[in-house]
C-alpha cells in the first residue's frame, strides 16, 4: 500500500531528517515506528500525508507517486488517511458529536449520512453516551477516543497515530490499544509512532526503528530496545 524508495528529506535549513529510507507497508499491517526524538518519525508520516515532499526518492501510495498528485487529488489522498495526535487536537467549542461530524462535513457528507454515521462510530469507540458533551468535560482517554472516532469516521485505509498514548496513564493506554487492535482487525492499516516500551513489547507487531533518519531495524513481531 505504501512504498518508500530511497527517500531522503532535507529541510530548507539543511537538516537531513530522512536518509535513503526504503520501506514497504502492506495493507492490513499494524506497525510501530520507534526511535529517539529527532530520528525522523514525524517527517516520515508527513511524507505519506503529503505535508512534506521528499528531496530525493519516491513515496508511493497505492502505486501513485504522492509528489506527483495534482492539487485536486490531494484531498482524496488525505481522506484515505486518518490522523490521531498525542494532544488530541479536538475543537474545544464543539461537542463530541460535532467534532466527529465536522470530519464528515468537510468531505461533503449529507446531514442524513452524518446522523447515521456519527452515532455508529461513537458506539465503536465506546462513547455512545457522550455525544453532547464538550471535550473539556471528558477524561484524557475519552478525549483520545473522540480523536480516534474523528480519524476513522471516513473509513480510511490507513490510520496514522503519532504518540497517541503519550499523554495518558498506562491503564487508559491499554484500553486504547484494544481499540486500535479492533480497528486493525476490521482491515484498517495502522502506523503508530510511539515511545511506549511496554505496549510495543506486549503487542508483538512489526517494529521499524529510525535513528538519525535511517531505518536501523525492521522486525516482524519485534520489541522495544534500549536505544529506541
Ligand atoms: P521525530 O518525529 O523522530 O522526533 P522529526 O521528523 O520531527 O523527528 O525531525 C527529524 C529532524 O528534522 C530533527 O532534527 C528536526 O529538528 C528536523 N525537522 C523536523 N521538521 C523540520 C522542519 N519543518 N524544518 C526544519 N527541520 C525540521
Ligand atoms: P515531534 O517530536 O512531535 O515531531 P517537534 O518538537 O519535533 O515535535 O516538532 C514540532 C513541529 O516543529 C513539527 O511540525 C516539526 O516539523 C517542526 N520542527 C521541528 N524541528 C524544527 C526545526 N529545526 N525548524 C523548523 N521546524 C521544526
PDB file of C-alpha atoms and ligand atoms in Angstrom:
ATOM      1  CA  UNK A   1       0.000   0.000   0.000  1.00  0.00           C
ATOM      2  CA  UNK A   2       2.816   2.431   0.896  1.00  0.00           C
ATOM      3  CA  UNK A   3       6.302   2.229  -0.513  1.00  0.00           C
ATOM      4  CA  UNK A   4       9.282   4.436   0.199  1.00  0.00           C
ATOM      5  CA  UNK A   5      12.008   4.138  -2.457  1.00  0.00           C
ATOM      6  CA  UNK A   6      15.311   5.729  -1.487  1.00  0.00           C
ATOM      7  CA  UNK A   7      13.592   8.604   0.294  1.00  0.00           C
ATOM      8  CA  UNK A   8      15.769  11.424   1.593  1.00  0.00           C
ATOM      9  CA  UNK A   9      14.283  14.527   3.184  1.00  0.00           C
ATOM     10  CA  UNK A  10      16.443  17.585   3.716  1.00  0.00           C
ATOM     11  CA  UNK A  11      14.672  20.604   5.213  1.00  0.00           C
ATOM     12  CA  UNK A  12      15.479  24.103   3.886  1.00  0.00           C
ATOM     13  CA  UNK A  13      17.706  24.712   6.937  1.00  0.00           C
ATOM     14  CA  UNK A  14      19.919  21.805   5.809  1.00  0.00           C
ATOM     15  CA  UNK A  15      18.737  19.225   8.378  1.00  0.00           C
ATOM     16  CA  UNK A  16      18.654  15.754   6.842  1.00  0.00           C
ATOM     17  CA  UNK A  17      15.587  14.261   8.568  1.00  0.00           C
ATOM     18  CA  UNK A  18      15.435  11.081   6.453  1.00  0.00           C
ATOM     19  CA  UNK A  19      18.363   9.442   4.719  1.00  0.00           C
ATOM     20  CA  UNK A  20      17.692   6.931   1.914  1.00  0.00           C
ATOM     21  CA  UNK A  21      14.687   5.239   3.508  1.00  0.00           C
ATOM     22  CA  UNK A  22      13.226   2.121   1.871  1.00  0.00           C
ATOM     23  CA  UNK A  23      10.025   0.814   3.423  1.00  0.00           C
ATOM     24  CA  UNK A  24       7.027  -1.227   2.334  1.00  0.00           C
ATOM     25  CA  UNK A  25       3.836  -1.088   4.415  1.00  0.00           C
ATOM     26  CA  UNK A  26       1.291  -3.684   3.342  1.00  0.00           C
ATOM     27  CA  UNK A  27      -2.467  -3.407   3.533  1.00  0.00           C
ATOM     28  CA  UNK A  28      -3.780  -4.595   6.903  1.00  0.00           C
ATOM     29  CA  UNK A  29      -0.479  -4.279   8.759  1.00  0.00           C
ATOM     30  CA  UNK A  30      -0.079  -2.925  12.302  1.00  0.00           C
ATOM     31  CA  UNK A  31       3.298  -1.243  12.510  1.00  0.00           C
ATOM     32  CA  UNK A  32       5.094   0.544  15.349  1.00  0.00           C
ATOM     33  CA  UNK A  33       7.536   3.278  14.340  1.00  0.00           C
ATOM     34  CA  UNK A  34      10.072   3.867  17.117  1.00  0.00           C
ATOM     35  CA  UNK A  35      13.286   5.807  17.603  1.00  0.00           C
ATOM     36  CA  UNK A  36      14.718   8.691  19.627  1.00  0.00           C
ATOM     37  CA  UNK A  37      13.405  12.241  19.360  1.00  0.00           C
ATOM     38  CA  UNK A  38      14.640  13.826  16.135  1.00  0.00           C
ATOM     39  CA  UNK A  39      15.076  10.454  14.370  1.00  0.00           C
ATOM     40  CA  UNK A  40      12.675  11.416  11.567  1.00  0.00           C
ATOM     41  CA  UNK A  41       9.463   9.667  12.628  1.00  0.00           C
ATOM     42  CA  UNK A  42       7.174  12.668  12.188  1.00  0.00           C
ATOM     43  CA  UNK A  43       8.834  13.526   8.897  1.00  0.00           C
ATOM     44  CA  UNK A  44       8.103  10.015   7.617  1.00  0.00           C
ATOM     45  CA  UNK A  45       4.396  10.371   8.462  1.00  0.00           C
ATOM     46  CA  UNK A  46       4.276  13.859   6.916  1.00  0.00           C
ATOM     47  CA  UNK A  47       5.643  12.485   3.634  1.00  0.00           C
ATOM     48  CA  UNK A  48       2.803   9.917   3.483  1.00  0.00           C
ATOM     49  CA  UNK A  49       0.211  12.634   4.133  1.00  0.00           C
ATOM     50  CA  UNK A  50       1.957  14.935   1.630  1.00  0.00           C
ATOM     51  CA  UNK A  51       2.500  17.613   4.232  1.00  0.00           C
ATOM     52  CA  UNK A  52       6.125  17.499   3.112  1.00  0.00           C
ATOM     53  CA  UNK A  53       7.725  16.396  -0.167  1.00  0.00           C
ATOM     54  CA  UNK A  54      10.810  14.171  -0.471  1.00  0.00           C
ATOM     55  CA  UNK A  55      14.058  15.815  -1.523  1.00  0.00           C
ATOM     56  CA  UNK A  56      15.077  12.573  -3.272  1.00  0.00           C
ATOM     57  CA  UNK A  57      13.318   9.267  -3.886  1.00  0.00           C
ATOM     58  CA  UNK A  58       9.630   8.438  -4.097  1.00  0.00           C
ATOM     59  CA  UNK A  59       6.721   7.785  -1.777  1.00  0.00           C
ATOM     60  CA  UNK A  60       4.032   5.644  -3.431  1.00  0.00           C
ATOM     61  CA  UNK A  61       0.510   5.328  -2.044  1.00  0.00           C
ATOM     62  CA  UNK A  62      -1.395   2.523  -3.795  1.00  0.00           C
ATOM     63  CA  UNK A  63       1.060   2.775  -6.651  1.00  0.00           C
ATOM     64  CA  UNK A  64       0.767   6.544  -7.100  1.00  0.00           C
ATOM     65  CA  UNK A  65       3.722   8.825  -6.568  1.00  0.00           C
ATOM     66  CA  UNK A  66       2.436  11.144  -3.848  1.00  0.00           C
ATOM     67  CA  UNK A  67       4.643  14.032  -5.017  1.00  0.00           C
ATOM     68  CA  UNK A  68       3.073  13.869  -8.498  1.00  0.00           C
ATOM     69  CA  UNK A  69      -0.553  14.144  -7.377  1.00  0.00           C
ATOM     70  CA  UNK A  70      -2.469  17.077  -8.845  1.00  0.00           C
ATOM     71  CA  UNK A  71      -3.625  19.585  -6.260  1.00  0.00           C
ATOM     72  CA  UNK A  72      -7.257  18.491  -6.697  1.00  0.00           C
ATOM     73  CA  UNK A  73      -6.226  14.868  -5.955  1.00  0.00           C
ATOM     74  CA  UNK A  74      -4.565  15.673  -2.617  1.00  0.00           C
ATOM     75  CA  UNK A  75      -7.840  15.853  -0.617  1.00  0.00           C
ATOM     76  CA  UNK A  76      -8.686  12.342  -1.850  1.00  0.00           C
ATOM     77  CA  UNK A  77      -5.327  11.035  -0.620  1.00  0.00           C
ATOM     78  CA  UNK A  78      -5.842  12.706   2.772  1.00  0.00           C
ATOM     79  CA  UNK A  79      -9.359  11.319   3.081  1.00  0.00           C
ATOM     80  CA  UNK A  80      -7.912   7.798   2.858  1.00  0.00           C
ATOM     81  CA  UNK A  81      -5.692   8.531   5.865  1.00  0.00           C
ATOM     82  CA  UNK A  82      -6.932   9.103   9.429  1.00  0.00           C
ATOM     83  CA  UNK A  83      -4.648  11.005  11.810  1.00  0.00           C
ATOM     84  CA  UNK A  84      -4.536  10.692  15.609  1.00  0.00           C
ATOM     85  CA  UNK A  85      -2.363  13.071  17.660  1.00  0.00           C
ATOM     86  CA  UNK A  86      -0.754  12.977  21.087  1.00  0.00           C
ATOM     87  CA  UNK A  87      -2.551  16.203  22.091  1.00  0.00           C
ATOM     88  CA  UNK A  88      -5.937  15.056  20.625  1.00  0.00           C
ATOM     89  CA  UNK A  89      -6.478  18.344  18.683  1.00  0.00           C
ATOM     90  CA  UNK A  90     -10.225  18.473  19.316  1.00  0.00           C
ATOM     91  CA  UNK A  91     -12.268  21.608  18.684  1.00  0.00           C
ATOM     92  CA  UNK A  92     -12.942  22.833  22.255  1.00  0.00           C
ATOM     93  CA  UNK A  93     -16.176  24.753  21.478  1.00  0.00           C
ATOM     94  CA  UNK A  94     -17.765  21.792  19.714  1.00  0.00           C
ATOM     95  CA  UNK A  95     -19.436  18.781  21.298  1.00  0.00           C
ATOM     96  CA  UNK A  96     -18.185  15.231  20.811  1.00  0.00           C
ATOM     97  CA  UNK A  97     -20.833  14.713  18.110  1.00  0.00           C
ATOM     98  CA  UNK A  98     -19.872  17.948  16.331  1.00  0.00           C
ATOM     99  CA  UNK A  99     -16.141  17.161  16.465  1.00  0.00           C
ATOM    100  CA  UNK A 100     -16.717  13.875  14.672  1.00  0.00           C
ATOM    101  CA  UNK A 101     -19.398  15.294  12.355  1.00  0.00           C
ATOM    102  CA  UNK A 102     -17.014  18.045  11.232  1.00  0.00           C
ATOM    103  CA  UNK A 103     -14.666  15.489   9.676  1.00  0.00           C
ATOM    104  CA  UNK A 104     -17.603  14.162   7.627  1.00  0.00           C
ATOM    105  CA  UNK A 105     -18.920  17.606   6.694  1.00  0.00           C
ATOM    106  CA  UNK A 106     -15.654  18.637   5.051  1.00  0.00           C
ATOM    107  CA  UNK A 107     -15.960  15.640   2.727  1.00  0.00           C
ATOM    108  CA  UNK A 108     -19.429  16.814   1.650  1.00  0.00           C
ATOM    109  CA  UNK A 109     -21.478  14.187   3.516  1.00  0.00           C
ATOM    110  CA  UNK A 110     -25.232  14.821   3.741  1.00  0.00           C
ATOM    111  CA  UNK A 111     -26.824  15.600   7.113  1.00  0.00           C
ATOM    112  CA  UNK A 112     -28.647  12.280   6.859  1.00  0.00           C
ATOM    113  CA  UNK A 113     -25.349  10.446   6.395  1.00  0.00           C
ATOM    114  CA  UNK A 114     -23.875  12.377   9.347  1.00  0.00           C
ATOM    115  CA  UNK A 115     -26.812  11.462  11.619  1.00  0.00           C
ATOM    116  CA  UNK A 116     -26.371   7.815  10.709  1.00  0.00           C
ATOM    117  CA  UNK A 117     -22.598   7.555  10.770  1.00  0.00           C
ATOM    118  CA  UNK A 118     -21.569   9.640  13.831  1.00  0.00           C
ATOM    119  CA  UNK A 119     -23.526   7.587  16.425  1.00  0.00           C
ATOM    120  CA  UNK A 120     -22.231   4.418  14.779  1.00  0.00           C
ATOM    121  CA  UNK A 121     -18.593   5.435  15.158  1.00  0.00           C
ATOM    122  CA  UNK A 122     -19.124   6.845  18.683  1.00  0.00           C
ATOM    123  CA  UNK A 123     -20.517   3.456  19.683  1.00  0.00           C
ATOM    124  CA  UNK A 124     -17.494   1.754  18.158  1.00  0.00           C
ATOM    125  CA  UNK A 125     -15.099   3.793  20.338  1.00  0.00           C
ATOM    126  CA  UNK A 126     -17.281   3.353  23.446  1.00  0.00           C
ATOM    127  CA  UNK A 127     -18.622   6.910  23.723  1.00  0.00           C
ATOM    128  CA  UNK A 128     -22.285   6.425  22.828  1.00  0.00           C
ATOM    129  CA  UNK A 129     -23.436   8.274  25.963  1.00  0.00           C
ATOM    130  CA  UNK A 130     -21.175  11.307  25.454  1.00  0.00           C
ATOM    131  CA  UNK A 131     -22.338  12.751  22.138  1.00  0.00           C
ATOM    132  CA  UNK A 132     -23.482  16.098  23.561  1.00  0.00           C
ATOM    133  CA  UNK A 133     -20.574  16.711  25.925  1.00  0.00           C
ATOM    134  CA  UNK A 134     -17.746  19.210  25.359  1.00  0.00           C
ATOM    135  CA  UNK A 135     -14.198  17.773  25.224  1.00  0.00           C
ATOM    136  CA  UNK A 136     -13.151  19.614  28.412  1.00  0.00           C
ATOM    137  CA  UNK A 137     -15.650  17.528  30.369  1.00  0.00           C
ATOM    138  CA  UNK A 138     -14.065  14.247  29.271  1.00  0.00           C
ATOM    139  CA  UNK A 139     -11.085  12.346  30.673  1.00  0.00           C
ATOM    140  CA  UNK A 140      -7.901  12.214  28.575  1.00  0.00           C
ATOM    141  CA  UNK A 141      -8.673   8.689  27.442  1.00  0.00           C
ATOM    142  CA  UNK A 142     -12.177   9.697  26.382  1.00  0.00           C
ATOM    143  CA  UNK A 143     -10.829  12.719  24.503  1.00  0.00           C
ATOM    144  CA  UNK A 144      -8.474  10.451  22.608  1.00  0.00           C
ATOM    145  CA  UNK A 145     -11.415   8.167  21.770  1.00  0.00           C
ATOM    146  CA  UNK A 146     -13.062  11.194  20.180  1.00  0.00           C
ATOM    147  CA  UNK A 147      -9.826  11.781  18.262  1.00  0.00           C
ATOM    148  CA  UNK A 148      -9.918   8.188  17.062  1.00  0.00           C
ATOM    149  CA  UNK A 149     -13.623   8.410  16.138  1.00  0.00           C
ATOM    150  CA  UNK A 150     -12.901  11.504  14.075  1.00  0.00           C
ATOM    151  CA  UNK A 151      -9.963   9.766  12.390  1.00  0.00           C
ATOM    152  CA  UNK A 152     -11.954   6.681  11.347  1.00  0.00           C
ATOM    153  CA  UNK A 153     -15.327   8.247  10.516  1.00  0.00           C
ATOM    154  CA  UNK A 154     -14.449   8.429   6.792  1.00  0.00           C
ATOM    155  CA  UNK A 155     -13.356   4.758   6.715  1.00  0.00           C
ATOM    156  CA  UNK A 156      -9.681   5.470   5.984  1.00  0.00           C
ATOM    157  CA  UNK A 157      -7.478   2.667   4.669  1.00  0.00           C
ATOM    158  CA  UNK A 158      -4.601   3.904   6.852  1.00  0.00           C
ATOM    159  CA  UNK A 159      -4.617   5.240  10.403  1.00  0.00           C
ATOM    160  CA  UNK A 160      -1.508   7.184  11.450  1.00  0.00           C
ATOM    161  CA  UNK A 161      -1.260   7.705  15.208  1.00  0.00           C
ATOM    162  CA  UNK A 162       1.585   9.937  16.449  1.00  0.00           C
ATOM    163  CA  UNK A 163       2.248   9.008  20.104  1.00  0.00           C
ATOM    164  CA  UNK A 164      -1.486   8.569  20.779  1.00  0.00           C
ATOM    165  CA  UNK A 165      -0.939   7.400  24.369  1.00  0.00           C
ATOM    166  CA  UNK A 166       1.833   9.918  25.159  1.00  0.00           C
ATOM    167  CA  UNK A 167      -0.389  11.964  27.494  1.00  0.00           C
ATOM    168  CA  UNK A 168      -2.267   9.052  29.069  1.00  0.00           C
ATOM    169  CA  UNK A 169      -1.717   6.748  32.043  1.00  0.00           C
ATOM    170  CA  UNK A 170      -0.858   3.077  31.394  1.00  0.00           C
ATOM    171  CA  UNK A 171      -4.312   1.661  32.114  1.00  0.00           C
ATOM    172  CA  UNK A 172      -6.029   4.143  29.798  1.00  0.00           C
ATOM    173  CA  UNK A 173      -3.364   3.455  27.171  1.00  0.00           C
ATOM    174  CA  UNK A 174      -4.114  -0.267  27.200  1.00  0.00           C
ATOM    175  CA  UNK A 175      -7.804   0.416  26.633  1.00  0.00           C
ATOM    176  CA  UNK A 176      -6.895   2.488  23.596  1.00  0.00           C
ATOM    177  CA  UNK A 177      -4.575  -0.217  22.280  1.00  0.00           C
ATOM    178  CA  UNK A 178      -7.500  -2.655  22.372  1.00  0.00           C
ATOM    179  CA  UNK A 179      -9.463  -0.161  20.307  1.00  0.00           C
ATOM    180  CA  UNK A 180      -6.620   0.200  17.790  1.00  0.00           C
ATOM    181  CA  UNK A 181      -6.439  -3.597  17.572  1.00  0.00           C
ATOM    182  CA  UNK A 182     -10.186  -3.771  16.815  1.00  0.00           C
ATOM    183  CA  UNK A 183      -9.816  -1.127  14.117  1.00  0.00           C
ATOM    184  CA  UNK A 184      -6.914  -3.098  12.643  1.00  0.00           C
ATOM    185  CA  UNK A 185      -8.953  -6.331  12.808  1.00  0.00           C
ATOM    186  CA  UNK A 186     -11.613  -4.587  10.727  1.00  0.00           C
ATOM    187  CA  UNK A 187      -8.991  -4.152   7.968  1.00  0.00           C
ATOM    188  CA  UNK A 188      -7.502  -0.688   8.584  1.00  0.00           C
ATOM    189  CA  UNK A 189      -3.717  -0.479   8.312  1.00  0.00           C
ATOM    190  CA  UNK A 190      -2.161   1.162  11.385  1.00  0.00           C
ATOM    191  CA  UNK A 191       1.091   3.088  11.624  1.00  0.00           C
ATOM    192  CA  UNK A 192       1.771   4.095  15.215  1.00  0.00           C
ATOM    193  CA  UNK A 193       4.639   6.289  16.364  1.00  0.00           C
ATOM    194  CA  UNK A 194       5.330   5.517  19.996  1.00  0.00           C
ATOM    195  CA  UNK A 195       7.780   5.577  22.895  1.00  0.00           C
ATOM    196  CA  UNK A 196       5.614   3.207  24.963  1.00  0.00           C
ATOM    197  CA  UNK A 197       8.002   0.336  25.576  1.00  0.00           C
ATOM    198  CA  UNK A 198       5.530  -1.937  27.408  1.00  0.00           C
ATOM    199  CA  UNK A 199       2.961  -1.607  24.643  1.00  0.00           C
ATOM    200  CA  UNK A 200       5.439  -2.337  21.846  1.00  0.00           C
ATOM    201  CA  UNK A 201       6.825  -5.349  23.723  1.00  0.00           C
ATOM    202  CA  UNK A 202       3.409  -6.805  24.516  1.00  0.00           C
ATOM    203  CA  UNK A 203       1.673  -6.314  21.170  1.00  0.00           C
ATOM    204  CA  UNK A 204       4.185  -8.338  19.097  1.00  0.00           C
ATOM    205  CA  UNK A 205       3.728  -6.300  15.926  1.00  0.00           C
ATOM    206  CA  UNK A 206       6.094  -5.209  13.215  1.00  0.00           C
ATOM    207  CA  UNK A 207       8.602  -2.697  14.636  1.00  0.00           C
ATOM    208  CA  UNK A 208      10.509  -0.256  12.432  1.00  0.00           C
ATOM    209  CA  UNK A 209      13.210   1.725  14.236  1.00  0.00           C
ATOM    210  CA  UNK A 210      14.606   5.002  12.906  1.00  0.00           C
ATOM    211  CA  UNK A 211      17.851   6.584  14.023  1.00  0.00           C
ATOM    212  CA  UNK A 212      19.276   9.771  12.511  1.00  0.00           C
ATOM    213  CA  UNK A 213      16.935   9.409   9.546  1.00  0.00           C
ATOM    214  CA  UNK A 214      17.839   5.808   8.730  1.00  0.00           C
ATOM    215  CA  UNK A 215      15.948   2.575   9.304  1.00  0.00           C
ATOM    216  CA  UNK A 216      18.187   0.647  11.689  1.00  0.00           C
ATOM    217  CA  UNK A 217      15.780  -2.200  12.411  1.00  0.00           C
ATOM    218  CA  UNK A 218      12.662  -3.703  10.820  1.00  0.00           C
ATOM    219  CA  UNK A 219      11.304  -6.789  12.582  1.00  0.00           C
ATOM    220  CA  UNK A 220       8.062  -8.701  12.353  1.00  0.00           C
ATOM    221  CA  UNK A 221       6.914  -9.406  15.912  1.00  0.00           C
ATOM    222  CA  UNK A 222       9.518  -7.014  17.294  1.00  0.00           C
ATOM    223  CA  UNK A 223      10.109  -5.348  20.646  1.00  0.00           C
ATOM    224  CA  UNK A 224      11.376  -2.054  22.043  1.00  0.00           C
ATOM    225  CA  UNK A 225      15.112  -1.699  22.599  1.00  0.00           C
ATOM    226  CA  UNK A 226      17.181   0.427  24.926  1.00  0.00           C
ATOM    227  CA  UNK A 227      18.310   2.719  22.093  1.00  0.00           C
ATOM    228  CA  UNK A 228      14.751   3.406  20.857  1.00  0.00           C
TER     229      UNK A 228
HETATM  230  P1  LIG B   1      10.942  12.730  15.313  1.00  0.00           P
HETATM  231  O1  LIG B   1       9.498  12.745  14.911  1.00  0.00           O
HETATM  232  O2  LIG B   1      11.554  11.363  15.258  1.00  0.00           O
HETATM  233  O3  LIG B   1      11.182  13.410  16.615  1.00  0.00           O
HETATM  234  P2  LIG B   1      11.243  14.690  13.203  1.00  0.00           P
HETATM  235  O4  LIG B   1      10.835  14.062  11.917  1.00  0.00           O
HETATM  236  O5  LIG B   1      10.270  15.594  13.880  1.00  0.00           O
HETATM  237  O6  LIG B   1      11.751  13.550  14.189  1.00  0.00           O
HETATM  238  O7  LIG B   1      12.571  15.526  12.978  1.00  0.00           O
HETATM  239  C1  LIG B   1      13.726  14.978  12.359  1.00  0.00           C
HETATM  240  C2  LIG B   1      14.767  16.071  12.247  1.00  0.00           C
HETATM  241  O8  LIG B   1      14.291  17.055  11.331  1.00  0.00           O
HETATM  242  C3  LIG B   1      15.019  16.811  13.550  1.00  0.00           C
HETATM  243  O9  LIG B   1      16.386  17.189  13.557  1.00  0.00           O
HETATM  244  C4  LIG B   1      14.115  18.031  13.456  1.00  0.00           C
HETATM  245  O10 LIG B   1      14.607  19.114  14.213  1.00  0.00           O
HETATM  246  C5  LIG B   1      14.185  18.324  11.967  1.00  0.00           C
HETATM  247  N1  LIG B   1      12.955  18.954  11.462  1.00  0.00           N
HETATM  248  C6  LIG B   1      11.692  18.481  11.580  1.00  0.00           C
HETATM  249  N2  LIG B   1      10.828  19.290  10.973  1.00  0.00           N
HETATM  250  C7  LIG B   1      11.565  20.318  10.471  1.00  0.00           C
HETATM  251  C8  LIG B   1      11.228  21.481   9.723  1.00  0.00           C
HETATM  252  N3  LIG B   1       9.977  21.765   9.370  1.00  0.00           N
HETATM  253  N4  LIG B   1      12.233  22.300   9.376  1.00  0.00           N
HETATM  254  C9  LIG B   1      13.494  22.029   9.718  1.00  0.00           C
HETATM  255  N5  LIG B   1      13.899  20.949  10.409  1.00  0.00           N
HETATM  256  C10 LIG B   1      12.926  20.097  10.783  1.00  0.00           C
HETATM  257  P1  LIG B   2       7.504  15.992  17.396  1.00  0.00           P
HETATM  258  O1  LIG B   2       8.618  15.382  18.175  1.00  0.00           O
HETATM  259  O2  LIG B   2       6.128  15.703  17.954  1.00  0.00           O
HETATM  260  O3  LIG B   2       7.616  15.799  15.924  1.00  0.00           O
HETATM  261  P2  LIG B   2       8.844  18.504  17.303  1.00  0.00           P
HETATM  262  O4  LIG B   2       9.001  19.366  18.514  1.00  0.00           O
HETATM  263  O5  LIG B   2       9.982  17.709  16.761  1.00  0.00           O
HETATM  264  O6  LIG B   2       7.596  17.565  17.626  1.00  0.00           O
HETATM  265  O7  LIG B   2       8.294  19.397  16.113  1.00  0.00           O
HETATM  266  C1  LIG B   2       7.152  20.208  16.243  1.00  0.00           C
HETATM  267  C2  LIG B   2       6.921  20.916  14.919  1.00  0.00           C
HETATM  268  O8  LIG B   2       8.013  21.784  14.611  1.00  0.00           O
HETATM  269  C3  LIG B   2       6.822  19.929  13.764  1.00  0.00           C
HETATM  270  O9  LIG B   2       5.802  20.355  12.882  1.00  0.00           O
HETATM  271  C4  LIG B   2       8.164  19.980  13.091  1.00  0.00           C
HETATM  272  O10 LIG B   2       8.057  19.743  11.696  1.00  0.00           O
HETATM  273  C5  LIG B   2       8.632  21.397  13.382  1.00  0.00           C
HETATM  274  N1  LIG B   2      10.087  21.456  13.586  1.00  0.00           N
HETATM  275  C6  LIG B   2      10.841  20.594  14.292  1.00  0.00           C
HETATM  276  N2  LIG B   2      12.136  20.940  14.259  1.00  0.00           N
HETATM  277  C7  LIG B   2      12.193  22.072  13.510  1.00  0.00           C
HETATM  278  C8  LIG B   2      13.248  22.933  13.100  1.00  0.00           C
HETATM  279  N3  LIG B   2      14.521  22.706  13.424  1.00  0.00           N
HETATM  280  N4  LIG B   2      12.953  24.000  12.342  1.00  0.00           N
HETATM  281  C9  LIG B   2      11.673  24.237  11.985  1.00  0.00           C
HETATM  282  N5  LIG B   2      10.633  23.465  12.328  1.00  0.00           N
HETATM  283  C10 LIG B   2      10.890  22.395  13.091  1.00  0.00           C
END
